[in-house]
PDB file of C-alpha atoms in Angstrom:
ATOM      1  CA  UNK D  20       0.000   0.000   0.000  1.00 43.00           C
ATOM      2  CA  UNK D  21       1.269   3.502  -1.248  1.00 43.00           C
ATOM      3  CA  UNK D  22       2.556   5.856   1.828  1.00 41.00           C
ATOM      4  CA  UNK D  23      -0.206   8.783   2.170  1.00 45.00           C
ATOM      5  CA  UNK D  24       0.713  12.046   1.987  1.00 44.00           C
ATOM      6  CA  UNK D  25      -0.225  13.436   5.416  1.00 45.00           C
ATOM      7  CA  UNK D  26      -1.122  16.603   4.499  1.00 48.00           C
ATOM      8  CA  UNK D  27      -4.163  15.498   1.927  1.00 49.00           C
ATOM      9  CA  UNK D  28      -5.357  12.341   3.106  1.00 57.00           C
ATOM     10  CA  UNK D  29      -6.843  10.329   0.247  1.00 63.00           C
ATOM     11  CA  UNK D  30     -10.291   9.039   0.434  1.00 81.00           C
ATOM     12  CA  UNK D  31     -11.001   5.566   2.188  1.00 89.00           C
ATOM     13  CA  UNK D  32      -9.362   2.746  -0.035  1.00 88.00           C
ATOM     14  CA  UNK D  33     -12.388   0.313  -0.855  1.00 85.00           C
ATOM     15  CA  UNK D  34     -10.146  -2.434  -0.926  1.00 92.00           C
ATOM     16  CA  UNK D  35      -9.208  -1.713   2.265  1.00 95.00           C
ATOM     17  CA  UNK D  36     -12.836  -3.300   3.223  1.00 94.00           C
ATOM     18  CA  UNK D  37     -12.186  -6.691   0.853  1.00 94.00           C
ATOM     19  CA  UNK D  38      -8.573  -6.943   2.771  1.00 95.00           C
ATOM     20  CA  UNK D  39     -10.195  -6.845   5.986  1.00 95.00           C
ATOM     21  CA  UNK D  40     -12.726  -9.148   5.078  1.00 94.00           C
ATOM     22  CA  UNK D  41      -9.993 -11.776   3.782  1.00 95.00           C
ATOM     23  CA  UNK D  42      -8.859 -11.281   7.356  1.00 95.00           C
ATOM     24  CA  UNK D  43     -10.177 -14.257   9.700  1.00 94.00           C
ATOM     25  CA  UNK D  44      -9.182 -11.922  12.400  1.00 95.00           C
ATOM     26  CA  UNK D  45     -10.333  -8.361  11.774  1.00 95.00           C
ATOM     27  CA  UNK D  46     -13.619 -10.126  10.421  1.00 92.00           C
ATOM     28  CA  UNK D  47     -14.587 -11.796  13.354  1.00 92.00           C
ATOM     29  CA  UNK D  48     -15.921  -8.534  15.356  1.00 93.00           C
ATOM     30  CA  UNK D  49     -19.353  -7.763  15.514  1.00 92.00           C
ATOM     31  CA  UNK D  50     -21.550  -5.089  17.654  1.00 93.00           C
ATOM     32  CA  UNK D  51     -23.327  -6.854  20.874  1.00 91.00           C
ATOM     33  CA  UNK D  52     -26.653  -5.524  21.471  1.00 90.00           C
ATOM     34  CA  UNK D  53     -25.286  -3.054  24.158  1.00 92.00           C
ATOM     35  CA  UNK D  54     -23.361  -1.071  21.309  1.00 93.00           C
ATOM     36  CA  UNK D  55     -25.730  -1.675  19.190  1.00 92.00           C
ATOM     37  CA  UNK D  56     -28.072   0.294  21.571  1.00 92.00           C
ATOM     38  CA  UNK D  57     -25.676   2.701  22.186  1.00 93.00           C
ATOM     39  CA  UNK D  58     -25.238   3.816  18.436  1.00 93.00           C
ATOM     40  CA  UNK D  59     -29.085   3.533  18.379  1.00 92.00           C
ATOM     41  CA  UNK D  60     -28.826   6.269  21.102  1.00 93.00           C
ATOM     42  CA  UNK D  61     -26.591   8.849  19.187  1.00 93.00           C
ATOM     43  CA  UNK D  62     -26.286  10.195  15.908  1.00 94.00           C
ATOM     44  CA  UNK D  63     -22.911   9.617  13.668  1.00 95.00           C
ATOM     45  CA  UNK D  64     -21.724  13.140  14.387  1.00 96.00           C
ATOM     46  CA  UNK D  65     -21.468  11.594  18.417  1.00 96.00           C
ATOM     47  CA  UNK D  66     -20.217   8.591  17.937  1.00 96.00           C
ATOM     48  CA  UNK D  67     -17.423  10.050  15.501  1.00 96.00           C
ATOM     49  CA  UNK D  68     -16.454  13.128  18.240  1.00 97.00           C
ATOM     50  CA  UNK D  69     -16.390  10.288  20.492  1.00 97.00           C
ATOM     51  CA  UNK D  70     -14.033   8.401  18.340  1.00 97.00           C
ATOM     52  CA  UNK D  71     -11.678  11.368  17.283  1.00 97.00           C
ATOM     53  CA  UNK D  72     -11.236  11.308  21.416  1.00 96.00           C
ATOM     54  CA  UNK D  73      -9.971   8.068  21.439  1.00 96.00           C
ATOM     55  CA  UNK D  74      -7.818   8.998  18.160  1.00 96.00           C
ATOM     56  CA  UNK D  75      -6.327  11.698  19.869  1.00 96.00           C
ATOM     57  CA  UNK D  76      -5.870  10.668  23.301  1.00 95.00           C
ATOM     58  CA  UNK D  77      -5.070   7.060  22.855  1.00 93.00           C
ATOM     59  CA  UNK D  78      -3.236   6.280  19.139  1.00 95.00           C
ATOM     60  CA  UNK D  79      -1.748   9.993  18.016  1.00 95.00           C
ATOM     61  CA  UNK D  80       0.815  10.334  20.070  1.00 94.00           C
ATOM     62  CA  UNK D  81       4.315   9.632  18.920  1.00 91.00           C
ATOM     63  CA  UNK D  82       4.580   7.114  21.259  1.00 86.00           C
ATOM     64  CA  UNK D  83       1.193   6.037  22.815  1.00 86.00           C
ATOM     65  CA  UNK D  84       0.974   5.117  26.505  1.00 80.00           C
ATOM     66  CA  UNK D  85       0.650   0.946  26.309  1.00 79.00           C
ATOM     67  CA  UNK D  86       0.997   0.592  22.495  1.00 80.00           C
ATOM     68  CA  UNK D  87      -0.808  -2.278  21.739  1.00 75.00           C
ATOM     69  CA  UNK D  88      -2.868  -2.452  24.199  1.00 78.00           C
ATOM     70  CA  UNK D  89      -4.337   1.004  24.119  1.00 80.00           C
ATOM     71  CA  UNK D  90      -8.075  -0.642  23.061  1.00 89.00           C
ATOM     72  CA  UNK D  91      -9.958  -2.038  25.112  1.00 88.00           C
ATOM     73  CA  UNK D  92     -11.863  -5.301  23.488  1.00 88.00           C
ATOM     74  CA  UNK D  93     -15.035  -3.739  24.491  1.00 88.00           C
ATOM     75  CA  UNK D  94     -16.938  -1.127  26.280  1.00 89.00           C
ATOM     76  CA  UNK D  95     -17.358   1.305  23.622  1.00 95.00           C
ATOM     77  CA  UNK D  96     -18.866   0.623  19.925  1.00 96.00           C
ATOM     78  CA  UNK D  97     -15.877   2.704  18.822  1.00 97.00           C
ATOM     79  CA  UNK D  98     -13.245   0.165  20.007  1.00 96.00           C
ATOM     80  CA  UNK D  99     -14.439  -2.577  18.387  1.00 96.00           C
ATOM     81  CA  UNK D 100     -14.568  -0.798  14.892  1.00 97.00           C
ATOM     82  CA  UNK D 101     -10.939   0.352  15.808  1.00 96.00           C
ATOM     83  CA  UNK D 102     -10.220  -4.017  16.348  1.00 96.00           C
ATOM     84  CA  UNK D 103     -12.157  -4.543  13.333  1.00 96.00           C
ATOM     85  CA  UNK D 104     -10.357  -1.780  11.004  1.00 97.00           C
ATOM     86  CA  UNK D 105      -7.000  -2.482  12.386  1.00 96.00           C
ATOM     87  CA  UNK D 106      -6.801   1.331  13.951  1.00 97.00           C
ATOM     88  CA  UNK D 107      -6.484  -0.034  17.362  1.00 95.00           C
ATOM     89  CA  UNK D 108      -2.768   0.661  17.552  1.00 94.00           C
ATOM     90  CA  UNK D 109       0.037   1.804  15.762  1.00 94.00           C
ATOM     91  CA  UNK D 110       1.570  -1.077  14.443  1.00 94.00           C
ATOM     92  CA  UNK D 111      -1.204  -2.417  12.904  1.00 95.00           C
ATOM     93  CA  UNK D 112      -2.347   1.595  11.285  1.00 96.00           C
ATOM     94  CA  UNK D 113       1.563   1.137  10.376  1.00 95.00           C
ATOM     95  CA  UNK D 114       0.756  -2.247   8.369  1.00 95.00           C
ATOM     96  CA  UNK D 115      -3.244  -1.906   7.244  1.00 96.00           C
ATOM     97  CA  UNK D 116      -3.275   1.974   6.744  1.00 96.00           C
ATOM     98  CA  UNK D 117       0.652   2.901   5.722  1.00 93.00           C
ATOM     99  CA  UNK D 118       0.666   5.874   8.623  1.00 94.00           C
ATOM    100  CA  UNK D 119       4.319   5.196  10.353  1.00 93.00           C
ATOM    101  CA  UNK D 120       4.858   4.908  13.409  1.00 92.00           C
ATOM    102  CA  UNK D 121       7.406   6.502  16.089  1.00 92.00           C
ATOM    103  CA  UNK D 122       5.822   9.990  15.013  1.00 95.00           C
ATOM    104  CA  UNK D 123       2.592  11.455  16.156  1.00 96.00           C
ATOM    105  CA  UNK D 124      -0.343  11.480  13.515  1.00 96.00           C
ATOM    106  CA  UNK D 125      -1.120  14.652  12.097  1.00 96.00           C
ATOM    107  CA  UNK D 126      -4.398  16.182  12.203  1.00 96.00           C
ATOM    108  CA  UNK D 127      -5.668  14.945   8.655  1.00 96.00           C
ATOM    109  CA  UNK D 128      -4.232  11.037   9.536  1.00 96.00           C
ATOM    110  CA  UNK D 129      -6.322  11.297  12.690  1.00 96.00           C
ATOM    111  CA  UNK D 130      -9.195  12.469  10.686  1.00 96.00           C
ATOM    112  CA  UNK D 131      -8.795   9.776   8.246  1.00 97.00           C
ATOM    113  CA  UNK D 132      -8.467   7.039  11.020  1.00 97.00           C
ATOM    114  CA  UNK D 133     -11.674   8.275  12.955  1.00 97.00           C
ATOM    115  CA  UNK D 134     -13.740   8.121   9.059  1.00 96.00           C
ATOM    116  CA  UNK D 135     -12.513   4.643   8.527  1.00 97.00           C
ATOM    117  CA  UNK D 136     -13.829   3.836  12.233  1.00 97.00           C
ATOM    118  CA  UNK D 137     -16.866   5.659  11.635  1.00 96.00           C
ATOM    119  CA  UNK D 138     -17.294   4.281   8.130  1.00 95.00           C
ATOM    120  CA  UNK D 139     -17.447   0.559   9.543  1.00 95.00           C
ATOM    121  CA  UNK D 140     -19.884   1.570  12.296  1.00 96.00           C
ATOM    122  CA  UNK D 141     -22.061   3.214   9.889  1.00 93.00           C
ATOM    123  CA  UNK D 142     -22.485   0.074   7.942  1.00 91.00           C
ATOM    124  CA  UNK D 143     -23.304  -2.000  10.308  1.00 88.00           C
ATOM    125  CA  UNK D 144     -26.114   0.425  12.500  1.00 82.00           C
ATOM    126  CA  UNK D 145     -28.928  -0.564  10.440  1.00 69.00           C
ATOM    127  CA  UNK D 146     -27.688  -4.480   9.444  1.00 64.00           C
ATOM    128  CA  UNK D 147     -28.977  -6.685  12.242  1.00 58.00           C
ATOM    129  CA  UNK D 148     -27.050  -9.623  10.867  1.00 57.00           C
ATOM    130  CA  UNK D 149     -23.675  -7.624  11.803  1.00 56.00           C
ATOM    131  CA  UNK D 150     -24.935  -8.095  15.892  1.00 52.00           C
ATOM    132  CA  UNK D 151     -23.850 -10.180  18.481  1.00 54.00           C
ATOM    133  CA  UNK D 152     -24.701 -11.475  21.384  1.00 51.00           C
ATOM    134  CA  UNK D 153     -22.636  -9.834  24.542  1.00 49.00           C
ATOM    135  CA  UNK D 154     -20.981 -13.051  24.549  1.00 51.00           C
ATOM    136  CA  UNK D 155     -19.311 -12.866  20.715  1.00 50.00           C
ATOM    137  CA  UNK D 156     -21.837 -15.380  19.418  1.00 47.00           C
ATOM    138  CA  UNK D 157     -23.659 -13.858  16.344  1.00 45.00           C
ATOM    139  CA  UNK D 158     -27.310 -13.154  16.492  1.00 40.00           C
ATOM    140  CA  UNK D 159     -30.095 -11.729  14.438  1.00 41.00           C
ATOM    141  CA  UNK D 160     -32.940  -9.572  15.456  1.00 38.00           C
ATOM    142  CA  UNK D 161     -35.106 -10.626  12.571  1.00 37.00           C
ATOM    143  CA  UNK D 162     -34.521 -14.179  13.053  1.00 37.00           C
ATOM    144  CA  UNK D 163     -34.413 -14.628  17.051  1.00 37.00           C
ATOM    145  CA  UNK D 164     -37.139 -16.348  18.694  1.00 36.00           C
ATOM    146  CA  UNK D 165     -39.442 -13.932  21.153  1.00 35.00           C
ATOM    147  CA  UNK D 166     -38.396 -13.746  24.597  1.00 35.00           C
ATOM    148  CA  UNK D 167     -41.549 -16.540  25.634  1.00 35.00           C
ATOM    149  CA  UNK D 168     -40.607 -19.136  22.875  1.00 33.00           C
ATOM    150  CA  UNK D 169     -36.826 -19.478  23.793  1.00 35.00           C
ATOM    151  CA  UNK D 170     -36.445 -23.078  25.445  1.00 33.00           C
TER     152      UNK D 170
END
């Protein structure tokens, strides 16, 4: 993948999506219901302030505090779309998204980090078969039984 010029960040790559989809990793996250309820909750414009936060706080720094282990695995709908895109730390924006690290990001790289987290939230707010249960296991709202004919 081509180094971006930090100054004009390019548009998302939409083969970034089909290389994270090839991944067995990155495509094993999914939103349980309590972020699913969460983005429900707020509008994009929230969620992605909420995510430039965690951007600037917790990955643009030179050297973040606990690289690697900066994201949580849950708690937030934000960090698992940071798992998901592989913008959870800096080695892997280093290897999926060509941003080096041992520099901090500039304001345009954190901008295009936080639309490629938003970007894979956004797809999956309205897709019930992108849910799953708090426990990892996948559900779907239009197929689950109701509540009284579970067994």
């Amino acid at each position: 993948m081509p180094t971006r010029d930090p100054e004009h960040m390019h548009p998302i790559d939409p083969g970034l999506w089909a290389r994270l989809a090839r991944s067995s990793f990155r495509s094993r996250f999914r939103l349980d219901l309590q972020d699913q309820l969460y983005l429900a909750s707020r509008t994009p414009h929230v969620i992605a302030e909420h995510a430039a936060s965690f951007v600037a706080t917790r990955i643009a720094p030179e050297r973040p505090r606990q690289d690697g282990r900066q994201t949580p695995w849950r708690g937030h709908p934000v960090f698992v779309a940071q798992h998901a895109t592989a913008t959870c730390c800096r080695s892997c924006i280093a290897k999926w998204h060509a941003l080096p690290k041992g520099r901090a990001l500039t304001a345009p790289e954190q901008r295009y980090v936080v639309s490629v987290i938003s970007a894979w939230l956004e797809q999956r707010r309205d897709d019930p078969r992108q849910h799953a249960e708090p426990d990892g296991r996948q559900f779907d709202l239009l197929d689950s039984p109701a509540p009284h004919e579970q067994s």
